[in-house]
Short mmCIF file of C-alpha atoms in Angstrom, two decimals:
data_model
loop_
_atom_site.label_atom_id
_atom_site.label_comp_id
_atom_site.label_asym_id
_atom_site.label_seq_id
_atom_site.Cartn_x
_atom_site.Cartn_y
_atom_site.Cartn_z
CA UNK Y 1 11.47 63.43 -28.15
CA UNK Y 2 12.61 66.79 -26.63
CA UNK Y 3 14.73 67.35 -23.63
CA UNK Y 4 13.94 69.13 -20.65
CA UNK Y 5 16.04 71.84 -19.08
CA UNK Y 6 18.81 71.29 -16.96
CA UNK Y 7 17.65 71.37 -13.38
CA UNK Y 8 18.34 74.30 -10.83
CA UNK Y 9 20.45 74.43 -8.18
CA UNK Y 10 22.85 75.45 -5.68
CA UNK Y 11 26.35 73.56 -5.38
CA UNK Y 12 26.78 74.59 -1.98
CA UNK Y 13 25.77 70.94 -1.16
CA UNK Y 14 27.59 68.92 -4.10
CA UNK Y 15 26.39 65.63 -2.81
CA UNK Y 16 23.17 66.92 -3.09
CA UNK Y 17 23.64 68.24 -6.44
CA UNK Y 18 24.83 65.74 -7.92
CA UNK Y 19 22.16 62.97 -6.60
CA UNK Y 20 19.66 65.49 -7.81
CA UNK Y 21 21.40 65.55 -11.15
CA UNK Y 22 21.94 62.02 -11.63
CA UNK Y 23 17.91 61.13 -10.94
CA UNK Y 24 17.35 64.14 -13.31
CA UNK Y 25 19.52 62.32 -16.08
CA UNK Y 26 18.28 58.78 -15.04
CA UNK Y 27 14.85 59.98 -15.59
CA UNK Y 28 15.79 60.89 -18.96
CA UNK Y 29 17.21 57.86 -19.82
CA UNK Y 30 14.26 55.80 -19.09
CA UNK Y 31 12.33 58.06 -21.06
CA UNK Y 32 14.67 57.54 -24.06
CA UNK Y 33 14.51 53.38 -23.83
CA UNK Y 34 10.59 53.89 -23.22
CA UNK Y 35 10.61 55.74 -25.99
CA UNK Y 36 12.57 52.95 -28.38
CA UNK Y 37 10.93 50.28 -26.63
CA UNK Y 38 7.59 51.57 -27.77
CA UNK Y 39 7.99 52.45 -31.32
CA UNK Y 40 10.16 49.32 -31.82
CA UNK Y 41 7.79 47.45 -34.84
CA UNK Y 42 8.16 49.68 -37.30
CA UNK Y 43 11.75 50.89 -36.73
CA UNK Y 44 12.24 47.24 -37.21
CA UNK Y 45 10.52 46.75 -40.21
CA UNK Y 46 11.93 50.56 -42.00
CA UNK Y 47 15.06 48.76 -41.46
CA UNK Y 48 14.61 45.85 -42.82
CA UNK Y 49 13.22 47.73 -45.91
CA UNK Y 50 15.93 49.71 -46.35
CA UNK Y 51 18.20 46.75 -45.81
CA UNK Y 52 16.23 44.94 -48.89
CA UNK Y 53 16.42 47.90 -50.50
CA UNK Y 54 20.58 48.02 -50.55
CA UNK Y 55 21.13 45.07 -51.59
CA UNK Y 56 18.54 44.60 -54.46
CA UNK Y 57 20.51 48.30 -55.07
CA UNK Y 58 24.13 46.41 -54.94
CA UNK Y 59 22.34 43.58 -57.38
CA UNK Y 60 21.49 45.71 -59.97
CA UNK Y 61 24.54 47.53 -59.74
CA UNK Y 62 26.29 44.60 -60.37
CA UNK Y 63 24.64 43.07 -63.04
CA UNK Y 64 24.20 46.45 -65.20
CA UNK Y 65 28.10 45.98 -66.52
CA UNK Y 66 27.18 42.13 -67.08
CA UNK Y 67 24.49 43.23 -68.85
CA UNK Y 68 26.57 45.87 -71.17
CA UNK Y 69 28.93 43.16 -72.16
CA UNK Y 70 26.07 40.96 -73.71
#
């Protein structure tokens, strides 16, 4: 996901300018929720991983001193 470059112009009409800019960052917006949208399964499932993965982490962590004491 790259950005484009900023786009061109003259502020001599702002009005202009500034609709032009806000399709320009519009545009990229849609780009960025088609882009999350589309990739969404397995974002979803490396987070639920890593969310298994914490708190079988925190478990052992926890039972490690329990463990010392027998």
């Amino acid at each position: 996901m790259t950005g484009g470059p900023f786009p061109a112009g003259d502020w001599g009409e702002p009005a202009e300018r500034l609709d032009e800019v806000y399709r320009w960052v519009e545009a990229a917006a849609l780009r960025t929720a088609g882009w999350y949208l589309a990739d969404r399964a397995w974002k979803r499932r490396a987070a639920r991983v890593l969310r298994a993965g914490s708190a079988g982490c925190a478990l052992v962590g926890a039972l490690l001193p329990l463990l010392g004491l027998a």
